[in-house]
Coordinates of C-alpha atoms in Angstrom, one line a residue:
M60 CA -45.7 15.3 7.2
K61 CA -42.4 17.3 6.7
Q62 CA -40.5 14.0 8.8
T63 CA -42.1 11.8 6.5
I64 CA -40.8 12.7 3.4
S65 CA -37.5 13.7 5.3
I66 CA -37.6 9.6 6.0
V67 CA -38.2 8.6 2.4
T68 CA -35.9 10.8 0.9
T69 CA -33.5 9.2 2.7
L70 CA -34.6 5.6 2.1
F71 CA -35.2 7.0 -1.9
I72 CA -30.9 7.9 -1.6
L73 CA -30.1 5.2 0.6
V74 CA -31.6 3.4 -2.5
S75 CA -29.9 4.5 -5.2
L76 CA -27.0 4.6 -3.1
N77 CA -26.9 0.7 -2.7
A78 CA -27.7 0.5 -6.5
F79 CA -25.1 2.9 -7.7
A80 CA -22.7 0.8 -5.6
Q81 CA -24.6 -2.7 -7.7
I82 CA -24.0 -1.8 -10.8
K83 CA -19.9 0.0 -10.1
R84 CA -19.3 -3.8 -8.7
E85 CA -20.9 -5.6 -11.6
E86 CA -18.9 -3.3 -14.0
A87 CA -15.9 -3.8 -12.1
V88 CA -16.3 -6.8 -12.5
S89 CA -17.5 -7.1 -16.0
N90 CA -13.3 -4.9 -16.4
F91 CA -11.9 -7.0 -15.0
V92 CA -12.9 -10.3 -17.0
Q93 CA -12.1 -8.3 -19.8
G94 CA -8.9 -7.3 -18.3
N95 CA -8.5 -11.1 -18.0
L96 CA -9.1 -11.8 -21.5
S97 CA -7.6 -9.2 -23.3
Y98 CA -4.5 -10.2 -21.2
K99 CA -4.6 -14.1 -22.2
E100 CA -5.2 -12.6 -25.9
G101 CA -1.7 -10.0 -25.9
N102 CA -3.7 -6.7 -26.0
F103 CA -1.7 -5.3 -22.8
K104 CA -2.8 -1.8 -23.6
R105 CA -6.4 -2.6 -23.3
A106 CA -5.7 -4.3 -20.5
I107 CA -4.1 -1.6 -18.6
E108 CA -7.1 0.5 -19.2
K109 CA -9.1 -2.2 -18.1
Y110 CA -8.1 -2.6 -14.6
E111 CA -7.5 1.0 -15.0
S112 CA -10.0 1.7 -14.6
I113 CA -11.3 0.0 -12.4
I114 CA -9.1 2.0 -9.8
D115 CA -11.0 5.2 -11.2
Q116 CA -14.1 3.8 -11.2
W117 CA -14.4 1.3 -8.3
K118 CA -11.4 0.6 -5.5
A119 CA -8.1 -1.5 -5.6
S120 CA -7.1 -4.5 -4.4
G121 CA -3.8 -6.6 -4.1
P122 CA -4.7 -9.1 -6.5
L123 CA -6.3 -6.6 -9.3
Y124 CA -2.8 -4.8 -9.2
Y125 CA -0.6 -7.7 -9.7
N126 CA -1.9 -8.8 -12.4
L127 CA -1.4 -4.7 -13.4
A128 CA 2.4 -5.0 -12.6
N129 CA 2.7 -8.5 -14.6
T130 CA 0.6 -6.8 -17.9
Y131 CA 3.3 -4.2 -17.5
Y132 CA 5.9 -5.8 -16.6
R133 CA 4.4 -7.8 -20.3
E134 CA 3.7 -4.6 -22.2
G135 CA 7.8 -3.3 -21.5
D136 CA 6.6 -0.6 -18.7
L137 CA 9.2 -2.3 -15.8
A138 CA 8.7 1.5 -13.3
K139 CA 5.2 0.6 -13.5
A140 CA 5.6 -2.9 -13.4
L141 CA 7.6 -2.0 -9.9
L142 CA 4.9 0.7 -8.9
N143 CA 2.3 -2.1 -8.9
Y144 CA 4.4 -5.3 -7.4
E145 CA 5.0 -2.7 -4.5
R146 CA 1.3 -1.5 -3.9
A147 CA 0.3 -5.5 -4.2
K148 CA 2.7 -6.6 -1.7
R149 CA 1.1 -3.5 1.0
L150 CA -1.7 -5.2 0.1
I151 CA -1.8 -8.7 0.0
P152 CA 1.5 -9.4 1.5
R153 CA 2.0 -12.9 1.8
D154 CA 1.3 -13.9 -1.3
S155 CA 3.3 -16.6 -2.9
D156 CA 2.9 -15.2 -7.0
V157 CA 3.7 -11.3 -5.9
N158 CA 6.8 -11.9 -3.8
F159 CA 7.6 -14.3 -6.3
N160 CA 7.7 -11.6 -9.1
H161 CA 8.3 -8.9 -7.5
R162 CA 12.1 -10.7 -6.3
Y163 CA 12.2 -12.2 -9.7
F164 CA 11.9 -8.4 -11.2
L165 CA 14.4 -6.9 -8.7
S166 CA 16.8 -9.5 -9.7
K167 CA 16.9 -8.8 -12.9
A168 CA 15.9 -4.9 -12.3
N169 CA 19.2 -3.1 -12.3
L170 CA 18.1 -0.5 -9.3
F171 CA 19.9 1.7 -6.8
K172 CA 21.1 -0.6 -3.9
G173 CA 23.0 1.7 -2.0
E174 CA 20.7 0.9 1.6
I175 CA 22.5 1.4 5.1
G176 CA 23.8 -1.8 6.4
E177 CA 20.7 -2.9 8.7
S178 CA 21.0 -3.7 12.1
L179 CA 19.6 -7.7 12.7
L180 CA 16.7 -5.8 15.3
T181 CA 16.0 -3.4 12.6
K182 CA 16.0 -7.1 10.2
M183 CA 13.3 -8.0 12.8
I184 CA 11.2 -5.1 12.8
K185 CA 11.1 -4.9 9.3
R186 CA 9.9 -8.7 8.8
H187 CA 7.4 -7.7 11.3
I188 CA 5.6 -5.2 10.3
N189 CA 6.1 -6.3 6.2
F190 CA 3.8 -9.5 7.5
Y191 CA 0.5 -8.5 7.9
S192 CA -1.0 -4.7 5.7
V193 CA -1.7 -2.5 7.4
H194 CA -5.7 -3.5 7.1
E195 CA -5.1 -6.3 9.3
M196 CA -2.5 -4.6 12.0
L197 CA -5.3 -3.1 12.7
R198 CA -8.2 -6.3 13.0
I199 CA -5.5 -7.8 15.3
I200 CA -5.6 -4.2 17.8
T201 CA -8.8 -4.2 17.5
L202 CA -8.8 -8.1 18.6
L203 CA -6.5 -7.1 21.3
T204 CA -8.0 -4.8 22.7
F205 CA -10.9 -6.7 23.0
L206 CA -9.3 -8.9 25.0
V207 CA -8.0 -7.1 27.5
G208 CA -11.4 -6.2 28.4
L209 CA -12.9 -9.3 28.5
V210 CA -10.9 -10.5 30.5
N211 CA -11.3 -7.5 33.3
L212 CA -14.9 -7.8 33.3
L213 CA -14.6 -11.8 33.2
G214 CA -11.7 -11.9 36.4
L215 CA -14.2 -9.2 38.2
Y216 CA -17.4 -11.0 37.1
W217 CA -15.7 -15.0 38.4
R218 CA -13.9 -13.7 41.1
W219 CA -10.7 -14.9 39.3
P220 CA -7.6 -14.7 40.8
Q221 CA -5.1 -11.7 40.5
A222 CA -2.3 -12.9 39.8
L223 CA -3.5 -14.9 37.0
V224 CA -5.8 -12.1 35.6
R225 CA -2.4 -9.8 35.5
S226 CA -0.2 -12.4 33.9
V227 CA -3.5 -12.9 30.8
L228 CA -3.2 -9.8 31.1
A229 CA 1.1 -8.2 30.7
C230 CA 0.6 -11.1 27.6
F231 CA -2.4 -9.0 25.8
I232 CA -0.8 -5.7 26.0
F233 CA 2.5 -6.8 25.3
L234 CA 1.1 -8.0 21.8
L235 CA -1.2 -5.4 21.5
C236 CA 2.5 -3.0 22.1
I237 CA 4.5 -5.2 19.7
F238 CA 0.9 -4.4 17.0
V239 CA 0.7 -0.8 18.1
G240 CA 4.4 0.1 17.9
G241 CA 4.6 -2.3 14.4
F242 CA 1.1 -0.5 12.5
W243 CA 2.9 3.3 13.6
L244 CA 6.7 1.5 12.1
K245 CA 4.9 0.9 9.5
T246 CA 2.6 3.7 8.1
V247 CA 6.2 5.6 8.7
H248 CA 7.6 4.0 7.1
E249 CA 5.7 3.4 4.0
R250 CA 4.8 6.8 3.3
H251 CA 4.9 8.6 0.2
H252 CA 7.3 5.9 -1.2
A253 CA 7.7 6.8 -5.0
I254 CA 9.3 4.6 -8.0
V255 CA 10.7 6.7 -10.5
L256 CA 8.9 5.6 -13.9
K257 CA 12.0 7.4 -16.5
K258 CA 15.3 8.8 -15.8
A259 CA 16.1 12.0 -14.1
G260 CA 18.6 13.6 -13.0
A261 CA 18.2 14.7 -9.0
K262 CA 18.9 19.0 -9.3
F263 CA 20.2 20.4 -6.3
E264 CA 17.6 23.0 -6.6
P265 CA 14.0 22.8 -7.6
R266 CA 15.2 24.5 -11.8
E267 CA 15.5 23.4 -14.4
E268 CA 18.9 25.4 -14.9
S269 CA 20.6 24.1 -11.2
I270 CA 23.1 21.6 -11.2
T271 CA 22.1 17.6 -11.1
H272 CA 23.3 16.1 -8.0
Y273 CA 22.8 12.4 -9.1
Q274 CA 21.4 10.1 -12.0
L275 CA 17.9 7.5 -11.4
K276 CA 17.1 5.4 -13.1
E277 CA 13.4 4.5 -13.9
G278 CA 12.3 2.2 -11.4
D279 CA 14.6 3.5 -8.4
K280 CA 12.3 3.9 -5.2
V281 CA 13.2 7.0 -3.6
K282 CA 11.0 9.0 -0.7
I283 CA 9.0 12.4 -0.9
L284 CA 9.6 15.1 1.2
R285 CA 8.3 17.5 0.6
E286 CA 6.7 19.8 -2.7
E287 CA 6.8 22.6 -3.7
D288 CA 4.8 23.3 -7.0
S289 CA 6.6 21.1 -9.9
W290 CA 8.9 19.4 -7.9
V291 CA 9.1 17.9 -5.7
K292 CA 11.8 17.3 -3.2
I293 CA 13.4 13.4 -2.9
Q294 CA 15.5 11.4 -0.3
R295 CA 17.5 7.8 -2.3
S296 CA 17.7 5.4 -0.5
D297 CA 21.0 6.0 1.1
G298 CA 19.9 9.2 2.3
K299 CA 21.0 11.9 -0.2
L300 CA 18.4 14.5 -1.1
G301 CA 17.5 16.1 -4.3
W302 CA 14.9 17.6 -6.9
L303 CA 12.5 15.7 -9.6
V304 CA 9.5 17.3 -11.0
K305 CA 6.5 15.6 -10.1
E306 CA 6.2 13.9 -13.3
V307 CA 8.2 11.7 -13.6
I308 CA 7.0 9.6 -10.1
E309 CA 4.7 8.1 -9.1
E310 CA 3.4 7.5 -5.0

C-alpha cells in the first residue's frame, strides 16, 4: 500500500511539473510576442520588461538576448546593449545579424582599446573557440569520444588492420584534444567578464576615499577577479587592476 501511494505521488508530481513547465513555456512565448510588438510600436521600456521577464521566469536564448540588446540600444542604454550583444554572441556565435550589429556598435562606441598585441597563434586559437558555443563544443566532444570507442569496437569485431585502426583513432583523438583544449580555454576566457554600466573610477583600494587609479566609461569590458563586501576587484584589458562598486558593473 505504501509503495502504491509513493508511485501515485511521484506520478502526480511529475505530471504537475510537466504542466507547470508547459504553462511557463506558453507564458514565455506570449511575453516574447508582446515584447516584439512593443518594440515595433516604439514602446521600448515595455519591450525590455517583457524580454527580461522571460529570462527571470523561464530561460534565456541567443535570439532573446539579441532582441534585448537591440531594444536597449534604441532606448539609449549603450552599456546594457553591449552586455546583451555579448551574451547573444556566446549562445549563437555565428549568427550574421548578431555579429553585424555587435561590430557596428563597437565601431560607433568610444570604448577602451588597450589590448596587448596578440600573436598569430593566439588569434587562431581565439577564432577557433569563438566559432562555437560552449554547448556545441560539448556535443562535438561527446560525439568524438563516442567515435573513438566505436572505432575500437568495430576494429576488434571486424578484425580491421591495426595500422588502419591506429590512423583513424589518431585523427579522432587529435580532434578530441583540440576541442577539449578549446572548451577549457573558452570557459576560462569567458569566465567573470563584465560590462561597466556607468562611468566610474577604478580605485586603488576597496573604499570610497581611496585614490582613483583610472577611469572607466559605460560599455568598457573588464574581468572580475574577486569580491569583497560591496566591491569587486577588476582587471582591464591592458592588465591594470582596480576596485569598483558592484552596482556599476554586470557580469
